[in-house]
Amino acid sequence: MKKNNSIQEWLPFERILKNGIIKLKNNSYIKIIKIYPINFNLKSELEKEAILNSYKIFLKTCDFNFQILIQSKKEDLSKHISNINCQKEKEEKSISEYSNKYIEYIQSLNHQKKSSSKNFYIILKYKNDDKNIKTVDDLAIENLNDKYFKIKDCLSRCGNGVIDINNINDSKNVLFSFLNSRIYLNN
């Protein structure tokens, strides 16, 4: 008889430390950083040049491996449409027609998946084969935090917002969104 494995056995996560760092089953650790990027296209030529120079410094300074993850999420426009419908009832008939056309337009954009938001993350990893768990946890936390501060310093110079995912609940929420991407993409 074939034994069915549980989801917990399949997932690579061992535990989430209180500071949001995730320990994997292979004795490595990961830290998730959320990035709020600037809109490069809205910058002047001089600002663009300064941003690119800062980004070059970022790439030269970060002498470690990291992964950039971009997550697209289809927008839920139901609240927005509901607000328009409520306002529409209070308006004149001619304005109400424009509201209906606007609702059709945004629904068509949403259906075509042109109304999505993007989340940007940087994933840092630490791997150590030392078996002393207390020492390894401390080394991993120190190493990953050093990398985080280096990235934060460099990307902030480019104008980006950098947020540390630094607690258990935030880490769980980000992992849930990674593992349940179909929920976000197919709605």
XYZ file of N, CA, C and O in Angstrom:
748
model
N 0.840 -1.177 0.000
C 0.000 0.000 0.000
C 0.891 1.248 0.000
O 1.837 1.354 0.781
N 0.567 2.171 -0.876
C 1.355 3.391 -1.010
C 0.993 4.378 0.095
O -0.181 4.629 0.361
N 2.026 4.927 0.735
C 1.809 5.896 1.803
C 1.689 7.286 1.195
O 2.521 7.701 0.391
N 0.660 8.021 1.572
C 0.492 9.402 1.122
C 1.275 10.326 2.043
O 1.133 10.265 3.263
N 2.089 11.161 1.444
C 2.865 12.124 2.222
C 2.021 13.356 2.505
O 1.193 13.756 1.699
N 2.275 13.959 3.637
C 1.560 15.183 3.983
C 2.234 16.376 3.308
O 3.384 16.298 2.864
N 1.527 17.461 3.258
C 2.076 18.692 2.685
C 3.298 19.137 3.479
O 4.285 19.594 2.914
N 3.260 18.992 4.796
C 4.380 19.405 5.637
C 5.659 18.650 5.275
O 6.745 19.209 5.355
N 5.529 17.395 4.901
C 6.705 16.619 4.500
C 7.250 17.101 3.165
O 8.448 17.054 2.921
N 6.374 17.564 2.308
C 6.776 17.995 0.978
C 7.446 19.367 0.999
O 8.390 19.616 0.260
N 6.952 20.277 1.849
C 7.502 21.634 1.903
C 8.927 21.614 2.437
O 9.244 20.863 3.357
N 9.795 22.472 1.909
C 11.192 22.471 2.337
C 11.447 23.220 3.647
O 12.573 23.276 4.116
N 10.421 23.795 4.260
C 10.595 24.632 5.438
C 10.606 23.797 6.711
O 9.750 22.952 6.912
N 11.581 24.085 7.570
C 11.609 23.433 8.872
C 10.875 24.274 9.910
O 10.032 23.788 10.634
N 11.222 25.560 9.966
C 10.564 26.469 10.905
C 10.873 27.909 10.524
O 11.805 28.180 9.758
N 10.082 28.819 11.074
C 10.316 30.246 10.880
C 10.773 30.804 12.213
O 10.083 30.645 13.236
N 11.935 31.424 12.211
C 12.455 32.023 13.440
C 11.648 33.270 13.773
O 10.972 33.848 12.917
N 11.747 33.730 15.011
C 10.922 34.853 15.451
C 11.201 36.145 14.684
O 10.377 37.033 14.637
N 12.372 36.248 14.052
C 12.710 37.443 13.281
C 12.357 37.298 11.798
O 12.784 38.099 10.980
N 11.566 36.276 11.443
C 11.104 36.111 10.078
C 12.023 35.315 9.178
O 11.668 34.996 8.049
N 13.210 34.992 9.649
C 14.140 34.183 8.853
C 13.618 32.748 8.835
O 13.161 32.225 9.847
N 13.687 32.132 7.674
C 13.119 30.798 7.480
C 14.236 29.771 7.430
O 15.168 29.895 6.632
N 14.151 28.773 8.308
C 15.107 27.683 8.284
C 14.544 26.577 7.409
O 13.409 26.149 7.577
N 15.358 26.125 6.457
C 14.950 25.046 5.565
C 15.426 23.713 6.102
O 16.312 23.653 6.959
N 14.858 22.640 5.586
C 15.200 21.298 6.059
C 16.636 20.899 5.720
O 17.188 20.021 6.363
N 17.250 21.559 4.755
C 18.626 21.227 4.375
C 19.653 22.060 5.156
O 20.789 22.204 4.739
N 19.250 22.626 6.298
C 20.107 23.433 7.181
C 20.567 24.735 6.548
O 21.584 25.284 6.945
N 19.841 25.231 5.587
C 20.116 26.569 5.092
C 18.995 27.493 5.566
O 17.959 27.032 6.064
N 19.219 28.773 5.442
C 18.297 29.782 5.937
C 18.020 30.772 4.816
O 18.913 31.058 4.011
N 16.805 31.316 4.795
C 16.504 32.362 3.827
C 15.847 33.548 4.528
O 15.176 33.400 5.548
N 16.096 34.697 3.966
C 15.502 35.942 4.444
C 14.823 36.585 3.246
O 15.377 36.624 2.155
N 13.618 37.077 3.461
C 12.850 37.703 2.387
C 12.817 39.212 2.614
O 12.541 39.673 3.724
N 13.093 39.945 1.563
C 13.069 41.402 1.599
C 12.073 41.871 0.544
O 12.119 41.413 -0.597
N 11.184 42.777 0.908
C 10.235 43.325 -0.057
C 10.759 44.666 -0.566
O 11.230 45.493 0.222
N 10.651 44.855 -1.873
C 11.153 46.068 -2.507
C 9.982 46.854 -3.081
O 9.110 46.289 -3.741
N 9.960 48.145 -2.827
C 8.992 49.056 -3.425
C 9.761 49.898 -4.443
O 10.437 50.855 -4.078
N 9.663 49.522 -5.717
C 10.494 50.179 -6.724
C 9.981 51.569 -7.100
O 8.810 51.889 -6.926
N 10.888 52.346 -7.639
C 10.519 53.656 -8.165
C 10.004 53.473 -9.586
O 10.214 52.426 -10.198
N 9.349 54.478 -10.103
C 8.925 54.462 -11.506
C 10.012 55.172 -12.306
O 10.031 56.398 -12.407
N 10.903 54.378 -12.851
C 12.070 54.888 -13.570
C 11.654 55.766 -14.745
O 12.305 56.767 -15.035
N 10.571 55.422 -15.422
C 10.138 56.158 -16.615
C 9.700 57.583 -16.316
O 9.677 58.423 -17.217
N 9.340 57.876 -15.074
C 8.900 59.220 -14.715
C 10.049 60.137 -14.299
O 9.827 61.307 -14.009
N 11.257 59.628 -14.293
C 12.413 60.408 -13.848
C 13.011 61.205 -15.008
O 12.918 60.816 -16.170
N 13.674 62.308 -14.667
C 14.378 63.103 -15.684
C 15.638 62.353 -16.112
O 16.060 61.388 -15.460
N 16.247 62.790 -17.177
C 17.458 62.126 -17.683
C 18.576 62.154 -16.645
O 19.296 61.171 -16.473
N 18.728 63.260 -15.953
C 19.764 63.378 -14.927
C 19.490 62.419 -13.766
O 20.398 61.734 -13.275
N 18.222 62.333 -13.351
C 17.841 61.403 -12.282
C 18.054 59.958 -12.719
O 18.549 59.135 -11.947
N 17.717 59.656 -13.972
C 17.915 58.297 -14.484
C 19.386 57.912 -14.457
O 19.733 56.789 -14.079
N 20.241 58.835 -14.830
C 21.687 58.557 -14.823
C 22.176 58.302 -13.404
O 22.950 57.375 -13.158
N 21.711 59.104 -12.451
C 22.109 58.922 -11.052
C 21.602 57.577 -10.517
O 22.325 56.868 -9.804
N 20.384 57.211 -10.883
C 19.814 55.929 -10.438
C 20.622 54.766 -11.010
O 20.945 53.809 -10.302
N 20.946 54.843 -12.295
C 21.731 53.771 -12.919
C 23.111 53.644 -12.283
O 23.604 52.529 -12.070
N 23.746 54.772 -11.959
C 25.048 54.721 -11.284
C 24.918 54.095 -9.895
O 25.766 53.300 -9.485
N 23.861 54.449 -9.174
C 23.629 53.841 -7.859
C 23.368 52.348 -7.992
O 23.811 51.553 -7.160
N 22.656 51.959 -9.045
C 22.373 50.542 -9.255
C 23.649 49.777 -9.593
O 23.841 48.643 -9.141
N 24.545 50.386 -10.340
C 25.842 49.749 -10.636
C 26.609 49.514 -9.336
O 27.223 48.462 -9.146
N 26.585 50.503 -8.448
C 27.264 50.361 -7.152
C 26.622 49.222 -6.367
O 27.313 48.426 -5.722
N 25.289 49.130 -6.410
C 24.570 48.042 -5.744
C 25.078 46.689 -6.245
O 25.394 45.796 -5.456
N 25.180 46.519 -7.558
C 25.612 45.239 -8.118
C 27.068 44.918 -7.761
O 27.412 43.761 -7.533
N 27.920 45.942 -7.690
C 29.322 45.719 -7.330
C 29.486 45.448 -5.835
O 30.350 44.678 -5.430
N 28.651 46.099 -5.021
C 28.754 45.977 -3.570
C 28.253 44.632 -3.064
O 28.817 44.061 -2.136
N 27.202 44.138 -3.660
C 26.596 42.881 -3.201
C 27.340 41.707 -3.821
O 26.976 41.211 -4.884
N 28.380 41.292 -3.136
C 29.259 40.224 -3.625
C 28.784 38.855 -3.135
O 29.566 37.997 -2.780
N 27.491 38.677 -3.101
C 26.880 37.419 -2.665
C 25.703 37.127 -3.581
O 25.210 38.009 -4.283
N 25.266 35.884 -3.572
C 24.137 35.484 -4.408
C 22.824 35.920 -3.775
O 22.667 35.867 -2.559
N 21.913 36.329 -4.613
C 20.561 36.617 -4.171
C 19.623 36.360 -5.339
O 20.045 36.295 -6.486
N 18.374 36.184 -5.015
C 17.369 35.898 -6.030
C 16.346 37.026 -6.024
O 15.901 37.463 -4.962
N 15.978 37.485 -7.213
C 14.941 38.501 -7.348
C 13.675 37.788 -7.803
O 13.695 37.036 -8.774
N 12.594 38.027 -7.094
C 11.325 37.385 -7.409
C 10.279 38.470 -7.647
O 10.125 39.378 -6.826
N 9.591 38.373 -8.781
C 8.517 39.304 -9.104
C 7.224 38.503 -9.124
O 7.118 37.508 -9.833
N 6.259 38.959 -8.351
C 4.990 38.254 -8.231
C 3.873 39.163 -8.743
O 3.661 40.253 -8.217
N 3.187 38.725 -9.786
C 2.051 39.480 -10.321
C 0.783 39.018 -9.631
O 0.600 37.832 -9.376
N -0.077 39.963 -9.373
C -1.332 39.646 -8.696
C -2.453 40.407 -9.390
O -2.385 41.619 -9.546
N -3.455 39.670 -9.821
C -4.603 40.279 -10.464
C -5.372 41.088 -9.423
O -5.631 40.612 -8.320
N -5.740 42.303 -9.783
C -6.433 43.188 -8.855
C -7.886 42.785 -8.659
O -8.562 42.380 -9.598
N -8.357 42.911 -7.441
C -9.766 42.697 -7.124
C -10.445 44.064 -7.195
O -10.225 44.923 -6.339
N -11.237 44.264 -8.219
C -11.879 45.558 -8.439
C -13.312 45.617 -7.904
O -14.019 46.581 -8.143
N -13.739 44.596 -7.188
C -15.135 44.528 -6.742
C -15.517 45.707 -5.838
O -16.607 46.265 -5.984
N -14.643 46.110 -4.920
C -14.956 47.248 -4.041
C -15.082 48.534 -4.856
O -15.976 49.341 -4.629
N -14.160 48.712 -5.796
C -14.166 49.905 -6.638
C -15.463 49.967 -7.453
O -16.126 51.003 -7.514
N -15.838 48.861 -8.045
C -17.062 48.802 -8.852
C -18.286 49.021 -7.966
O -19.223 49.734 -8.344
N -18.264 48.458 -6.771
C -19.367 48.650 -5.833
C -19.523 50.129 -5.463
O -20.646 50.650 -5.416
N -18.403 50.815 -5.237
C -18.451 52.251 -4.922
C -19.017 53.054 -6.087
O -19.793 53.988 -5.886
N -18.634 52.693 -7.304
C -19.147 53.397 -8.483
C -20.654 53.179 -8.598
O -21.405 54.123 -8.873
N -21.092 51.952 -8.377
C -22.529 51.654 -8.441
C -23.311 52.439 -7.385
O -24.413 52.914 -7.653
N -22.764 52.575 -6.208
C -23.437 53.358 -5.155
C -23.543 54.827 -5.552
O -24.586 55.456 -5.365
N -22.466 55.363 -6.103
C -22.468 56.764 -6.538
C -23.393 56.965 -7.736
O -24.036 58.001 -7.870
N -23.449 55.955 -8.584
C -24.253 56.029 -9.802
C -25.732 56.225 -9.466
O -26.444 56.952 -10.168
N -26.183 55.621 -8.415
C -27.589 55.735 -8.019
C -27.956 57.153 -7.615
O -29.111 57.559 -7.726
N -26.978 57.913 -7.180
C -27.227 59.287 -6.729
C -27.092 60.297 -7.861
O -27.391 61.471 -7.674
N -26.615 59.864 -9.010
C -26.308 60.792 -10.102
C -27.428 60.848 -11.133
O -28.330 60.015 -11.155
N -27.270 61.830 -12.024
C -28.204 61.972 -13.136
C -28.024 60.811 -14.106
O -26.996 60.144 -14.128
N -29.024 60.636 -14.967
C -29.009 59.515 -15.903
C -27.835 59.601 -16.880
O -27.189 58.598 -17.178
N -27.498 60.793 -17.365
C -26.400 60.935 -18.333
C -25.054 60.554 -17.702
O -24.225 59.909 -18.337
N -24.855 60.937 -16.460
C -23.616 60.581 -15.767
C -23.610 59.095 -15.437
O -22.583 58.442 -15.482
N -24.773 58.561 -15.156
C -24.897 57.141 -14.862
C -24.461 56.286 -16.062
O -23.846 55.230 -15.884
N -24.761 56.739 -17.261
C -24.332 56.017 -18.471
C -22.808 55.977 -18.566
O -22.229 54.958 -18.943
N -22.154 57.097 -18.237
C -20.684 57.129 -18.242
C -20.117 56.176 -17.192
O -19.108 55.511 -17.425
N -20.783 56.119 -16.071
C -20.342 55.202 -15.012
C -20.434 53.754 -15.493
O -19.525 52.955 -15.247
N -21.527 53.413 -16.184
C -21.667 52.049 -16.734
C -20.560 51.735 -17.733
O -19.997 50.634 -17.722
N -20.238 52.690 -18.592
C -19.176 52.477 -19.586
C -17.815 52.320 -18.891
O -16.996 51.500 -19.304
N -17.610 53.118 -17.856
C -16.355 53.010 -17.110
C -16.232 51.637 -16.450
O -15.179 50.999 -16.498
N -17.321 51.167 -15.856
C -17.319 49.844 -15.222
C -17.017 48.763 -16.256
O -16.209 47.866 -16.018
N -17.652 48.846 -17.417
C -17.373 47.880 -18.491
C -15.900 47.917 -18.893
O -15.274 46.880 -19.114
N -15.359 49.130 -18.992
C -13.958 49.296 -19.392
C -13.003 48.646 -18.380
O -12.122 47.877 -18.757
N -13.190 48.936 -17.094
C -12.259 48.370 -16.112
C -12.439 46.872 -15.964
O -11.485 46.149 -15.701
N -13.674 46.389 -16.144
C -13.881 44.944 -16.112
C -13.190 44.271 -17.290
O -12.629 43.187 -17.151
N -13.223 44.913 -18.449
C -12.542 44.333 -19.613
C -11.024 44.337 -19.405
O -10.341 43.378 -19.756
N -10.489 45.400 -18.825
C -9.050 45.432 -18.515
C -8.685 44.322 -17.542
O -7.676 43.635 -17.700
N -9.503 44.154 -16.541
C -9.248 43.135 -15.536
C -9.342 41.742 -16.154
O -8.531 40.863 -15.857
N -10.309 41.534 -17.019
C -10.466 40.244 -17.689
C -9.266 39.937 -18.589
O -8.840 38.790 -18.702
N -8.699 40.971 -19.195
C -7.538 40.801 -20.075
C -6.229 40.736 -19.279
O -5.151 40.694 -19.865
N -6.330 40.772 -17.958
C -5.176 40.714 -17.046
C -4.235 41.899 -17.222
O -3.028 41.787 -17.065
N -4.809 43.047 -17.566
C -4.000 44.256 -17.698
C -4.065 45.114 -16.435
O -3.487 46.175 -16.390
N -4.789 44.655 -15.451
C -4.909 45.416 -14.207
C -4.313 44.587 -13.066
O -4.999 44.159 -12.170
N -3.040 44.368 -13.151
C -2.398 43.594 -12.098
C -1.379 44.463 -11.369
O -0.874 45.434 -11.914
N -1.127 44.085 -10.146
C -0.073 44.755 -9.384
C 1.083 43.774 -9.266
O 0.920 42.568 -9.447
N 2.231 44.292 -8.990
C 3.413 43.449 -8.873
C 4.065 43.678 -7.523
O 4.149 44.797 -7.040
N 4.486 42.581 -6.927
C 5.283 42.633 -5.706
C 6.687 42.191 -6.069
O 6.868 41.230 -6.818
N 7.667 42.889 -5.533
C 9.068 42.588 -5.808
C 9.745 42.155 -4.513
O 9.620 42.832 -3.491
N 10.455 41.037 -4.591
C 11.141 40.501 -3.419
C 12.581 40.161 -3.775
O 12.884 39.806 -4.914
N 13.433 40.238 -2.782
C 14.793 39.705 -2.888
C 14.897 38.613 -1.835
O 14.521 38.801 -0.677
N 15.391 37.458 -2.273
C 15.551 36.308 -1.382
C 17.041 36.120 -1.128
O 17.821 35.962 -2.073
N 17.429 36.146 0.138
C 18.817 35.926 0.543
C 18.933 34.539 1.151
O 18.004 34.074 1.819
N 20.076 33.909 0.972
C 20.253 32.553 1.492
C 21.572 32.452 2.251
O 22.572 33.053 1.868
N 21.535 31.671 3.308
C 22.738 31.366 4.091
C 22.804 29.861 4.270
O 21.828 29.233 4.651
N 23.952 29.285 4.010
C 24.139 27.824 4.154
C 25.393 27.582 4.968
O 26.453 28.115 4.678
N 25.240 26.772 6.016
C 26.376 26.384 6.843
C 26.158 24.944 7.273
O 25.072 24.583 7.693
N 27.181 24.142 7.207
C 27.060 22.725 7.541
C 27.383 22.421 8.999
O 27.408 21.266 9.398
N 27.631 23.458 9.798
C 27.911 23.261 11.213
C 26.676 22.667 11.891
O 25.562 23.130 11.693
N 26.863 21.653 12.699
C 25.741 20.953 13.333
C 25.282 21.602 14.640
O 24.251 21.247 15.170
N 26.028 22.532 15.181
C 25.646 23.207 16.417
C 24.515 24.196 16.101
O 24.756 25.292 15.623
N 23.277 23.806 16.368
C 22.103 24.568 15.940
C 22.101 25.985 16.502
O 21.830 26.933 15.786
N 22.444 26.166 17.752
C 22.420 27.507 18.356
C 23.402 28.424 17.640
O 23.069 29.550 17.291
N 24.604 27.926 17.392
C 25.614 28.727 16.711
C 25.187 29.023 15.281
O 25.343 30.135 14.805
N 24.654 28.013 14.605
C 24.248 28.192 13.213
C 23.126 29.213 13.108
O 23.163 30.086 12.245
N 22.130 29.134 13.985
C 21.050 30.118 13.957
C 21.607 31.530 14.112
O 21.245 32.437 13.373
N 22.490 31.721 15.082
C 23.072 33.039 15.318
C 23.902 33.506 14.124
O 23.812 34.665 13.714
N 24.718 32.605 13.561
C 25.524 32.958 12.383
C 24.635 33.304 11.192
O 24.901 34.259 10.458
N 23.598 32.525 10.987
C 22.683 32.760 9.868
C 21.995 34.113 10.018
O 21.925 34.887 9.059
N 21.503 34.393 11.209
C 20.818 35.666 11.450
C 21.772 36.826 11.201
O 21.430 37.796 10.514
N 22.977 36.739 11.740
C 23.957 37.810 11.561
C 24.323 37.985 10.087
O 24.342 39.098 9.562
N 24.591 36.883 9.400
C 24.972 36.935 7.987
C 23.850 37.522 7.132
O 24.079 38.401 6.300
N 22.636 37.039 7.325
C 21.511 37.509 6.515
C 21.168 38.968 6.816
O 20.826 39.728 5.909
N 21.271 39.368 8.079
C 21.017 40.769 8.418
C 22.078 41.692 7.830
O 21.762 42.794 7.378
N 23.338 41.259 7.818
C 24.396 42.052 7.173
C 24.093 42.250 5.690
O 24.228 43.353 5.156
N 23.685 41.181 5.022
C 23.333 41.268 3.603
C 22.130 42.191 3.396
O 22.098 43.004 2.469
N 21.150 42.068 4.281
C 19.961 42.925 4.185
C 20.342 44.402 4.283
O 19.897 45.223 3.466
N 21.166 44.764 5.264
C 21.531 46.169 5.433
C 22.343 46.683 4.251
O 22.210 47.843 3.855
N 23.162 45.823 3.670
C 23.933 46.206 2.488
C 22.988 46.484 1.311
O 23.115 47.491 0.620
N 22.017 45.603 1.110
C 21.040 45.784 0.027
C 20.175 47.017 0.285
O 19.933 47.827 -0.614
N 19.734 47.176 1.523
C 18.884 48.325 1.856
C 19.612 49.631 1.590
O 19.052 50.556 0.995
N 20.852 49.705 1.993
C 21.640 50.918 1.785
C 21.771 51.227 0.291
O 21.523 52.352 -0.136
N 22.116 50.219 -0.486
C 22.343 50.435 -1.919
C 21.052 50.747 -2.667
O 21.010 51.675 -3.478
N 19.999 49.987 -2.425
C 18.746 50.209 -3.159
C 18.040 51.484 -2.715
O 17.328 52.112 -3.499
N 18.220 51.892 -1.467
C 17.646 53.154 -1.006
C 18.285 54.325 -1.738
O 17.616 55.322 -2.025
N 19.553 54.213 -2.048
C 20.233 55.257 -2.827
C 19.642 55.389 -4.218
O 19.701 56.452 -4.823
N 19.094 54.307 -4.733
C 18.435 54.330 -6.044
C 17.021 54.895 -5.940
O 16.365 55.122 -6.951
N 16.522 55.072 -4.725
C 15.181 55.605 -4.518
C 14.141 54.553 -4.201
O 12.963 54.869 -4.035
N 14.539 53.314 -4.114
C 13.602 52.226 -3.833
C 13.330 52.112 -2.338
O 14.207 52.374 -1.526
N 12.131 51.682 -2.003
C 11.819 51.353 -0.622
C 12.213 49.910 -0.361
O 12.004 49.043 -1.214
N 12.810 49.646 0.785
C 13.262 48.298 1.124
C 12.711 47.951 2.496
O 12.993 48.636 3.474
N 11.906 46.886 2.553
C 11.257 46.484 3.798
C 11.722 45.077 4.172
O 11.677 44.153 3.364
N 12.145 44.936 5.398
C 12.555 43.647 5.939
C 11.305 42.877 6.367
O 10.482 43.395 7.118
N 11.144 41.670 5.855
C 10.076 40.795 6.329
C 10.636 40.162 7.604
O 11.376 39.194 7.547
N 10.318 40.767 8.768
C 11.056 40.429 9.985
C 10.218 39.867 11.125
O 10.572 40.016 12.283
N 9.099 39.227 10.788
C 8.365 38.528 11.837
C 7.696 37.294 11.247
O 7.592 37.148 10.031
N 7.248 36.436 12.112
C 6.715 35.137 11.685
C 5.478 35.302 10.802
O 5.379 34.664 9.748
N 4.552 36.161 11.194
C 3.312 36.311 10.420
C 3.558 36.850 9.021
O 2.969 36.372 8.053
N 4.427 37.870 8.896
C 4.721 38.418 7.570
C 5.399 37.374 6.687
O 5.091 37.264 5.503
N 6.301 36.597 7.273
C 6.964 35.530 6.500
C 5.953 34.492 6.041
O 5.987 34.040 4.893
N 5.033 34.113 6.930
C 3.991 33.140 6.558
C 3.125 33.673 5.417
O 2.791 32.939 4.490
N 2.758 34.951 5.496
C 1.920 35.544 4.452
C 2.624 35.559 3.098
O 2.010 35.261 2.074
N 3.903 35.892 3.096
C 4.655 35.907 1.839
C 4.785 34.489 1.291
O 4.569 34.252 0.096
N 5.107 33.536 2.147
C 5.209 32.141 1.697
C 3.865 31.650 1.161
O 3.813 30.961 0.141
N 2.791 31.993 1.845
C 1.457 31.597 1.380
C 1.190 32.163 -0.014
O 0.679 31.463 -0.887
N 1.556 33.431 -0.232
C 1.315 34.031 -1.548
C 2.181 33.382 -2.624
O 1.756 33.242 -3.763
N 3.399 32.937 -2.282
C 4.249 32.227 -3.242
C 3.641 30.874 -3.597
O 3.592 30.492 -4.751
N 3.209 30.152 -2.581
C 2.725 28.786 -2.777
C 1.313 28.730 -3.347
O 0.904 27.694 -3.868
N 0.574 29.807 -3.252
C -0.795 29.841 -3.756
C -0.943 30.865 -4.868
O -1.930 31.576 -4.955
N 0.040 30.927 -5.734
C 0.038 31.938 -6.787
C -1.141 31.780 -7.740
O -1.617 32.746 -8.307
N -1.648 30.570 -7.914
C -2.797 30.383 -8.818
C -4.027 31.134 -8.326
O -4.812 31.621 -9.107
N -4.176 31.213 -7.020
C -5.315 31.951 -6.460
C -5.249 33.395 -6.922
O -6.248 33.989 -7.294
N -4.048 33.973 -6.914
C -3.885 35.369 -7.256
C -3.915 35.614 -8.759
O -4.340 36.643 -9.223
N -3.457 34.648 -9.527
C -3.370 34.851 -10.966
C -4.663 34.527 -11.695
O -4.949 35.085 -12.735
N -5.472 33.638 -11.178
C -6.648 33.171 -11.912
C -7.949 33.849 -11.494
O -8.979 33.556 -12.057
N -7.938 34.657 -10.487
C -9.186 35.328 -10.057
C -9.616 36.386 -11.046
O -8.899 36.989 -11.706
